[in-house]
XYZ file of C-alpha atoms in Angstrom:
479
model
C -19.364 -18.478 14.550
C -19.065 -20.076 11.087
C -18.350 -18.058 7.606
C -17.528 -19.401 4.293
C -15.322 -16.442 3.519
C -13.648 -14.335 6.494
C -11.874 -11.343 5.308
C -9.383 -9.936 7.340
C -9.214 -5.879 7.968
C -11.818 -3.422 6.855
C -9.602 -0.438 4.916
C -9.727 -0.090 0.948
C -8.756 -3.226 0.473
C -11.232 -5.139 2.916
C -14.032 -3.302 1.539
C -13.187 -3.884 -2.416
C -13.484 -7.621 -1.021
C -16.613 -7.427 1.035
C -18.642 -6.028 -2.415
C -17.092 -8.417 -4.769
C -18.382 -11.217 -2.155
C -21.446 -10.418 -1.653
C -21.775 -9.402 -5.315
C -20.535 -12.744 -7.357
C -20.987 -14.784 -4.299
C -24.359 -14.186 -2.935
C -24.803 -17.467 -1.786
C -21.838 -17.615 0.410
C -21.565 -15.891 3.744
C -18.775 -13.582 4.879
C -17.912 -11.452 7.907
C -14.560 -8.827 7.733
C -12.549 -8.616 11.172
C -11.555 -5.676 11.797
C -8.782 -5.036 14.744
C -9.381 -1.723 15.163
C -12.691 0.306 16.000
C -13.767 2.467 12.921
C -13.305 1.493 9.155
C -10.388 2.985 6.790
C -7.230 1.212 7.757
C -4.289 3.439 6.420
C -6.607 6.494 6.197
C -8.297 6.241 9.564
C -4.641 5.687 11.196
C -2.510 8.063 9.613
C -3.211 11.622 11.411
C 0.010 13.813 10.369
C -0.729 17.276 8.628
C -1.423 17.198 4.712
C -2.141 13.820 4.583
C -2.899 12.734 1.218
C -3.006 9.763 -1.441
C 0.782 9.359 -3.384
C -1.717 7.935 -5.976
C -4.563 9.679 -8.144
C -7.957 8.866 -7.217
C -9.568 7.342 -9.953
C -7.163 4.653 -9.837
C -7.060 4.365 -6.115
C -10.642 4.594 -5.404
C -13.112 1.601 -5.884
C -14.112 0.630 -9.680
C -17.652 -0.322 -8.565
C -17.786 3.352 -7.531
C -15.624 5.771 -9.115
C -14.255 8.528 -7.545
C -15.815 11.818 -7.703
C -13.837 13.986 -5.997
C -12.215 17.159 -7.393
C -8.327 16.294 -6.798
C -6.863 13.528 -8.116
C -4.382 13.439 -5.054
C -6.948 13.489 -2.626
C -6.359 14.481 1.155
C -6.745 11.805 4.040
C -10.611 12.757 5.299
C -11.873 12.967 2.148
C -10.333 9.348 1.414
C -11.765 8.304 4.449
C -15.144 9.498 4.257
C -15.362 7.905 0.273
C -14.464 4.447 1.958
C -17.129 4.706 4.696
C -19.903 5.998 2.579
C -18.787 3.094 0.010
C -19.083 0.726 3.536
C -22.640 2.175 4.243
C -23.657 1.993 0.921
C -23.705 -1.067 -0.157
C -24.489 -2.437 3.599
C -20.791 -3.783 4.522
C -20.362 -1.599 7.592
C -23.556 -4.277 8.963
C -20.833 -7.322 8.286
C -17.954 -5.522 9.814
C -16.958 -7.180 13.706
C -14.555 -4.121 15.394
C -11.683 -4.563 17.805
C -11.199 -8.364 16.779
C -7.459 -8.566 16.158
C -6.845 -12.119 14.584
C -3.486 -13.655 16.053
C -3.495 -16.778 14.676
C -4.646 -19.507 12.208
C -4.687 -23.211 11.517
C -6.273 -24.940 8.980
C -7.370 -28.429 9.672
C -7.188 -30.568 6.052
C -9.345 -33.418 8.390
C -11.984 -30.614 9.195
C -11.693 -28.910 6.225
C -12.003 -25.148 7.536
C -9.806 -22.612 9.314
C -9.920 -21.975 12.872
C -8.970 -18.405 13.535
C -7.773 -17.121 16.732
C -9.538 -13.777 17.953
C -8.413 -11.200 20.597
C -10.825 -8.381 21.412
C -8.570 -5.448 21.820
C -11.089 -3.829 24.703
C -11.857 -6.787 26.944
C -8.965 -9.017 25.764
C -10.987 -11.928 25.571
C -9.946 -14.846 22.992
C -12.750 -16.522 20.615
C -12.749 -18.789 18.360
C -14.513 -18.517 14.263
C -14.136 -21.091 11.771
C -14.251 -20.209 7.691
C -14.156 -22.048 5.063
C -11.986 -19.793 3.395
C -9.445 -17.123 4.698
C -8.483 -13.906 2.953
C -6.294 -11.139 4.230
C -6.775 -7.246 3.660
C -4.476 -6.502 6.015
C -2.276 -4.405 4.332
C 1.571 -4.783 4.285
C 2.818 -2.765 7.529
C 2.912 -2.818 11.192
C -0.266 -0.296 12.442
C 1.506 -0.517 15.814
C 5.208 0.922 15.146
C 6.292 2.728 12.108
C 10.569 2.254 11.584
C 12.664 4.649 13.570
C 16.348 3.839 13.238
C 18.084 3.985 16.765
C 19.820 7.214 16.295
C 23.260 8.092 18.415
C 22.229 10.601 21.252
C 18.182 10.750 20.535
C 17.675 11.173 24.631
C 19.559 14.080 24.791
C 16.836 16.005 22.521
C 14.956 18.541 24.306
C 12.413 18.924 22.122
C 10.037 16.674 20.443
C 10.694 13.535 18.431
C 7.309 11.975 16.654
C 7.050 9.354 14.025
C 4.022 10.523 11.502
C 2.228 6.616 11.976
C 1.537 8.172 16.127
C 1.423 12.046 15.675
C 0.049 13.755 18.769
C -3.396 15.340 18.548
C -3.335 18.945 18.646
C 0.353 19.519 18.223
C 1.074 22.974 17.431
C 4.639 23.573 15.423
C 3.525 27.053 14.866
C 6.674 29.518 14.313
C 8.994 26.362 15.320
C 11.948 25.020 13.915
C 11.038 21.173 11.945
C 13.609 18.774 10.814
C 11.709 16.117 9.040
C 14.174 12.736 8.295
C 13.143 11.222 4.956
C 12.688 11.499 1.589
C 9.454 9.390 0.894
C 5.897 10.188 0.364
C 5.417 10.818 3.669
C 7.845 13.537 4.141
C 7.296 14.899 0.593
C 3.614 15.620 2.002
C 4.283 16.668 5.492
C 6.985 19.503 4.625
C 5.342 21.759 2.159
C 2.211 21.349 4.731
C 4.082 22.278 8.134
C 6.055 25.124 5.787
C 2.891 27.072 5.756
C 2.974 27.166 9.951
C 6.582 26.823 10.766
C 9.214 29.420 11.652
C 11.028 26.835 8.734
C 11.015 23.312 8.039
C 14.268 21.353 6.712
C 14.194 17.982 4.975
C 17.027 15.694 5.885
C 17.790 12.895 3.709
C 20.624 10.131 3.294
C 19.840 10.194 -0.393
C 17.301 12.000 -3.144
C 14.531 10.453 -4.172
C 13.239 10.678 -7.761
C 10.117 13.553 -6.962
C 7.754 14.502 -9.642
C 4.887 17.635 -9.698
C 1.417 16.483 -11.191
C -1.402 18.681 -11.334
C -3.702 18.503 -7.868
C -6.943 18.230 -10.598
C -6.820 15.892 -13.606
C -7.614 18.435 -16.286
C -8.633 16.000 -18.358
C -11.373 14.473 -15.363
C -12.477 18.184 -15.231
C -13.101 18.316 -18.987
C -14.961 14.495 -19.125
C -16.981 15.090 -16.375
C -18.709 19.260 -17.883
C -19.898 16.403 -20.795
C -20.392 13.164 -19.474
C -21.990 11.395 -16.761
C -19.891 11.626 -13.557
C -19.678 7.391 -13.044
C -18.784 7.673 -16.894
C -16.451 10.300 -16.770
C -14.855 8.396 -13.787
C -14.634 5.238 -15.459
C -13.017 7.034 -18.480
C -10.490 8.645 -16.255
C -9.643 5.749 -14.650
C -8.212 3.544 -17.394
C -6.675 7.095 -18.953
C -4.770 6.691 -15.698
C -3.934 3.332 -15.804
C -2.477 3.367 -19.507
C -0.359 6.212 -18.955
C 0.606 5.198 -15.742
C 2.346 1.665 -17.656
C 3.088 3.791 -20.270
C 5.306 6.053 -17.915
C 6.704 3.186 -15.891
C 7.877 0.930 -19.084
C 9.599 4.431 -20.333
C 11.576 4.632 -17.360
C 12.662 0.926 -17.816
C 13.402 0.665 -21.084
C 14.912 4.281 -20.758
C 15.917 5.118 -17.401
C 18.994 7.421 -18.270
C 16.161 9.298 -20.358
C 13.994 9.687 -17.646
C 15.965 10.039 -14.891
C 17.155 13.537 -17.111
C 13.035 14.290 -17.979
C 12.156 14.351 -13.622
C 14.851 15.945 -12.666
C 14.745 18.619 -15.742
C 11.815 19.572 -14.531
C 12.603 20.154 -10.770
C 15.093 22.254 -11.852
C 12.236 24.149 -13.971
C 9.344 24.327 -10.945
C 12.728 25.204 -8.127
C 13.883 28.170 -10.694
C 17.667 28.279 -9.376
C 16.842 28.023 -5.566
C 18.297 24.370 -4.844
C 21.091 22.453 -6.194
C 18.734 19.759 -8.185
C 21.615 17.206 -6.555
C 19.109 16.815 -4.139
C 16.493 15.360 -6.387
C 19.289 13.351 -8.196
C 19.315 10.174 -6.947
C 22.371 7.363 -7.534
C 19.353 4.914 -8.561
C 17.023 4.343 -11.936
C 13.740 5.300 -11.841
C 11.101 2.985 -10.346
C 14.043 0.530 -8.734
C 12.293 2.520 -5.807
C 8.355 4.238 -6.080
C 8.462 7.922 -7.155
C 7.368 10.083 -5.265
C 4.447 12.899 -7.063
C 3.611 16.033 -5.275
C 0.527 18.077 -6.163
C 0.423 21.552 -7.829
C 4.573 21.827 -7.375
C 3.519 22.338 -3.686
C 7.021 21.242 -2.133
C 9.059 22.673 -4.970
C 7.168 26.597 -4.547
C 8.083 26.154 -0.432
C 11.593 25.606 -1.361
C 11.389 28.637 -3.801
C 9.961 30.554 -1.180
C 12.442 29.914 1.339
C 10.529 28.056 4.349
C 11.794 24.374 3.730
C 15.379 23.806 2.837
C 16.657 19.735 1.954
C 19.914 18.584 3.617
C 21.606 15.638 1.978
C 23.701 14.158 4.438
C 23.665 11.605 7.231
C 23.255 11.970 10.865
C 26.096 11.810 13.274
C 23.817 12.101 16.126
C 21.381 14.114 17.789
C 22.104 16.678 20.225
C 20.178 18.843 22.802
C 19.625 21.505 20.491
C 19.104 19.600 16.712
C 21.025 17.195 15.035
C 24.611 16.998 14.572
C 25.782 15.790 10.622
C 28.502 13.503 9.768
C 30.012 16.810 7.383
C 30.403 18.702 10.618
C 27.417 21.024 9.936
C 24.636 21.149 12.074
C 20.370 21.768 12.127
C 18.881 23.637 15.150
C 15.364 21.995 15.740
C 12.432 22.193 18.195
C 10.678 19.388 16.325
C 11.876 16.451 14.772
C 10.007 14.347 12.337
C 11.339 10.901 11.858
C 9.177 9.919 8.470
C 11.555 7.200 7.943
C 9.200 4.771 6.777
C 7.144 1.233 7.841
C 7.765 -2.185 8.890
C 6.409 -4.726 6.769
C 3.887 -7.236 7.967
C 2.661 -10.390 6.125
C -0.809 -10.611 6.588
C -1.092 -8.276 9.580
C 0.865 -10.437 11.565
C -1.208 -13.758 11.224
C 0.803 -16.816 12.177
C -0.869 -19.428 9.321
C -1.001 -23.445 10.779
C -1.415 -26.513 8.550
C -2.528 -29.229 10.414
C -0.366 -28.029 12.826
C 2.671 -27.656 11.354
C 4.125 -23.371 11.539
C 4.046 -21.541 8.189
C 7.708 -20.632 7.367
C 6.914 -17.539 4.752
C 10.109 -17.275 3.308
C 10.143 -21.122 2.470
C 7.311 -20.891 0.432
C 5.987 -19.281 -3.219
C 3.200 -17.087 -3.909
C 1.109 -18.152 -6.743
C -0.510 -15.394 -8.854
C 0.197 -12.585 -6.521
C -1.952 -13.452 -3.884
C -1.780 -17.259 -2.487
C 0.706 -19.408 -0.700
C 2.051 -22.528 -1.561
C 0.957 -25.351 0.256
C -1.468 -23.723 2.206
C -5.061 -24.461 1.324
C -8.093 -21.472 0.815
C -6.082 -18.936 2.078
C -5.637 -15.981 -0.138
C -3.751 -11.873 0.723
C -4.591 -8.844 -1.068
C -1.528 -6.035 -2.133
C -0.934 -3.780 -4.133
C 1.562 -2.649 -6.955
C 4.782 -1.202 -6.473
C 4.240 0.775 -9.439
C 0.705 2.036 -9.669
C -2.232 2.108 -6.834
C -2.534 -0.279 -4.400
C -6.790 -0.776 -5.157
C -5.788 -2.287 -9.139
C -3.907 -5.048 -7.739
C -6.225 -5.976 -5.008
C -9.973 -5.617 -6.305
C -8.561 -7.842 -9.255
C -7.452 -10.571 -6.487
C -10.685 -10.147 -5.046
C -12.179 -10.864 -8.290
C -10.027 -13.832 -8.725
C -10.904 -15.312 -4.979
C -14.323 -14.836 -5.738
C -13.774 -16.826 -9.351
C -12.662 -19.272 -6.799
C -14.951 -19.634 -4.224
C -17.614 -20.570 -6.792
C -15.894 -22.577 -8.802
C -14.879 -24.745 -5.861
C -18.473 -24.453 -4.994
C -20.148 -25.761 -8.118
C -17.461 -28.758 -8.681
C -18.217 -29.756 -4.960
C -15.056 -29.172 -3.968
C -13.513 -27.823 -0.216
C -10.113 -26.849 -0.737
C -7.834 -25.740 -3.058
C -4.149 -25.461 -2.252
C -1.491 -24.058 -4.615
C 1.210 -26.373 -5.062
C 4.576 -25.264 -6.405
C 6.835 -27.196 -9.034
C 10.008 -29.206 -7.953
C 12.078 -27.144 -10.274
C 10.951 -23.796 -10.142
C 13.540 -21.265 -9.280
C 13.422 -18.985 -6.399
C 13.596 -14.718 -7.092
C 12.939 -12.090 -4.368
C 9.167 -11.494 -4.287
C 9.678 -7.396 -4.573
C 12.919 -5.863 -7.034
C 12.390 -3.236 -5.198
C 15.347 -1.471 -3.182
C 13.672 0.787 -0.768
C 15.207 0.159 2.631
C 11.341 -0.902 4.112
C 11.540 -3.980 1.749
C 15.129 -4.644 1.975
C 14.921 -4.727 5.918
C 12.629 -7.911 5.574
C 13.387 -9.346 2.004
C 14.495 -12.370 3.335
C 11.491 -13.317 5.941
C 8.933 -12.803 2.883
C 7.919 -16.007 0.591
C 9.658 -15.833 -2.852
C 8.149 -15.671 -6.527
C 9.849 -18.123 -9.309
C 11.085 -17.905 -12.480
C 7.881 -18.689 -14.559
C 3.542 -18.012 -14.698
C 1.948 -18.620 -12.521
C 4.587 -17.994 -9.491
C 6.432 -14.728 -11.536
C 4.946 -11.495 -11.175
C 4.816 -8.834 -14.006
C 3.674 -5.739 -12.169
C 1.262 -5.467 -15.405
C -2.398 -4.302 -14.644
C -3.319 -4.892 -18.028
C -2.156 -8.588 -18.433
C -3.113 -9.713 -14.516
C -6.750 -8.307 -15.603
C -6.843 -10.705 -18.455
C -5.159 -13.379 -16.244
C -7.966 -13.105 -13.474
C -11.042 -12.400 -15.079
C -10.182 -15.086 -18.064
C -7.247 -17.710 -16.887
C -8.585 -21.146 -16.882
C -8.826 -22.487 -12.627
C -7.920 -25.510 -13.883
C -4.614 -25.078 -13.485
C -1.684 -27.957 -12.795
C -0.443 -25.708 -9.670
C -3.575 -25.639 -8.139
C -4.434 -28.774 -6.263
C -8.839 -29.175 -5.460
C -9.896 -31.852 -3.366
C -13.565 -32.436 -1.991
């Protein structure tokens, strides 16, 4: 099997990439592997209770087909089922090959194309499919193991321990006692949601995280879509979101003392007196780590109401009975949550060959956000650290699609980013969340200067992508 384009992984991102294909490239042929058996990625995985979007919708969801949807932090089936219909719509489900996990590539600069590596994940046979072009929607984590620190005395528990990336179907935590470990989205969502079952739920963190209340319906989505029509109104919505969304995160940079007093003002306002607002304090600015936004005040009204309690401390060990804290004090559990976060993957764990020589990712630089240096017609979608994941990638879809056809027209075959002599190496995320610290030094770098430095700027990477000359020094096309 032969494809000009093979996209890799068939979640939000995958699917963004599959309509800007076969919409600016309709002469070009594409298939999307997909290593699992249904389409969705993150929102076909993830199975833990109150799972929801830490972005709004209209920014999240596809621009080709805005979101119509009532909350703005959406939960996990309705995601899902808004991706599939999107799939079936527009006939991308039909180009979608299931259970085909990709374990390696190697582009051949004498054959000109990529031969990929495939593993069928129910017969475990190995194929091989050439492409012309490789791009990966992979995502940016490990689907097989979330992180789970090794904690002191975790076999001695004698209850049960479950990560939220494998919870068990049908667990019922009714009138039990839940320690959830984290801070993150993931356990801002999962203990206002297990609070409505359990007996109680307690939130154990190391440190606060900066958490912030935003209304579960845009009012202002409401309001556009009574007078407009609903693609309009979600259009409308969409970029309200995105300017206020840069508006809000320069703020916080240019102001973080400011801020950081504005969030946590208003926790103490929506917790009225029943928690120490130290725990929503952290010793960091806002946006050195992603906030965290919870709908409708939901975790702050379970605190007022006494079912979840937060514990800032750090483990000693666990015991038979809970977990025993470093201050002495102790948490009886019969459940405990570890939502202590994801491993990072590049490329959903695709080991990249140039004529046969291993791809060292930390040796290299990413050009614009989305390629490699010195590795030809390969391009990877993510998304921002500070705003949704689906702005960042649809506009690299965009821009490998600009690509493809320019290559196309000028008769070209490859195109291979080539970094400068004296460009200076920075860390490719300032970012200093413990999942990105774990691996900052096994991911490729950015440099110092356009087009290697990133901005984080949806605004001026639109303009950049849709507009930017590809004839561009750092890019090197040969037929």
């Amino acid at each position: 099997m032969h494809v000009d384009v093979l996209i890799v992984g068939a979640g939000i991102s995958g699917i963004d990439a599959a309509y800007h294909l076969q919409t600016q490239c309709p002469d070009r042929s594409y298939a999307v592997l997909e290593a699992r058996e249904a389409i969705g990625g993150t929102w076909d995985l993830f199975k833990y209770p109150g799972i929801r979007s830490d972005s709004d919708m209209y920014t999240l969801g596809f621009p080709f087909r805005p979101w119509h949807g009532d909350k703005s932090l959406a939960d996990g089936p309705s995601i899902l089922a808004y991706v599939r219909e999107t799939a079936a719509i527009y006939g991308i489900d039909k180009k979608i090959l299931f259970n085909r996990k990709v374990e390696g590539a190697s582009w051949s600069n004498f054959d000109g194309h990529w031969t990929i590596t495939v593993r069928d994940s129910k017969t475990d046979a190995v194929e091989k499919i050439t492409c012309g072009f490789l791009y990966s929607c992979a995502g940016y984590y490990k689907y097989d193991a979330g992180y789970s620190p090794d904690f002191p005395g975790r076999d001695r528990f004698g209850g049960q321990v479950i990560h939220p990336q494998h919870w068990p179907e049908g667990l019922d935590y009714s009138g039990k006692r839940v320690v959830v470990i984290g801070s993150g989205a993931t356990a801002v969502t999962i203990v206002p949601e297990m609070a409505k079952r359990a007996a109680h739920v307690t939130m154990l963190q190391r440190s606060p995280t900066y958490v912030m209340s935003v209304p579960a319906q845009d009012p202002i989505a409401r309001w556009l879509k009574k007078r407009l029509p609903t693609d309009t109104a979600g259009r409308i919505t969409r970029w309200k979101n995105v300017l206020v969304g840069m508006a809000f995160y320069n703020y916080s940079r240019k102001f973080p003392d400011h801020a950081s007093k504005w969030i946590i003002g208003n926790v103490k306002k929506a917790t009225e007196g029943s928690i120490d607002v130290s725990h929503f304090t952290p010793s960091y600015k806002p946006w050195d780590q992603r906030l965290c936004f919870v709908p409708d005040a939901d975790l702050f009204d379970a605190i007022k109401n006494g079912s979840v309690s937060v514990v800032t401390d750090h483990i000693e060990s666990f015991t038979e009975t809970g977990i025993q804290l470093k201050s002495g004090a102790t948490i009886d559990a019969d459940i405990i949550v570890t939502a202590t976060g994801l491993q990072l993957q590049l490329w959903g764990g695709i080991a990249l060959e140039v004529d046969g020589e291993t791809i060292v990712p930390a040796k290299q630089f990413v050009y614009r956000g989305m390629m490699i240096s010195g590795v030809p017609n390969f391009a990877f979608a993510v998304g921002y650290t500070n705003a949704s994941w689906t702005l960042k990638c649809d506009l690299t879809s965009q821009y490998v699609c600009r690509l493809v056809n320019h290559l196309h027209a000028r008769g070209y075959t490859r195109v291979t980013p080539r970094a400068e002599t004296t460009l200076q190496p920075e860390p490719l995320m300032n970012f200093t969340s413990g999942y990105v610290q774990r691996v900052i030094d096994q991911l490729p770098q950015q440099g110092n200067v356009v087009p290697w430095k990133l901005y984080q700027n949806y605004v001026r990477d639109l303009w950049i992508i849709r507009h930017s000359s590809l004839a561009d020094p750092a890019l090197d096309m040969a037929a």
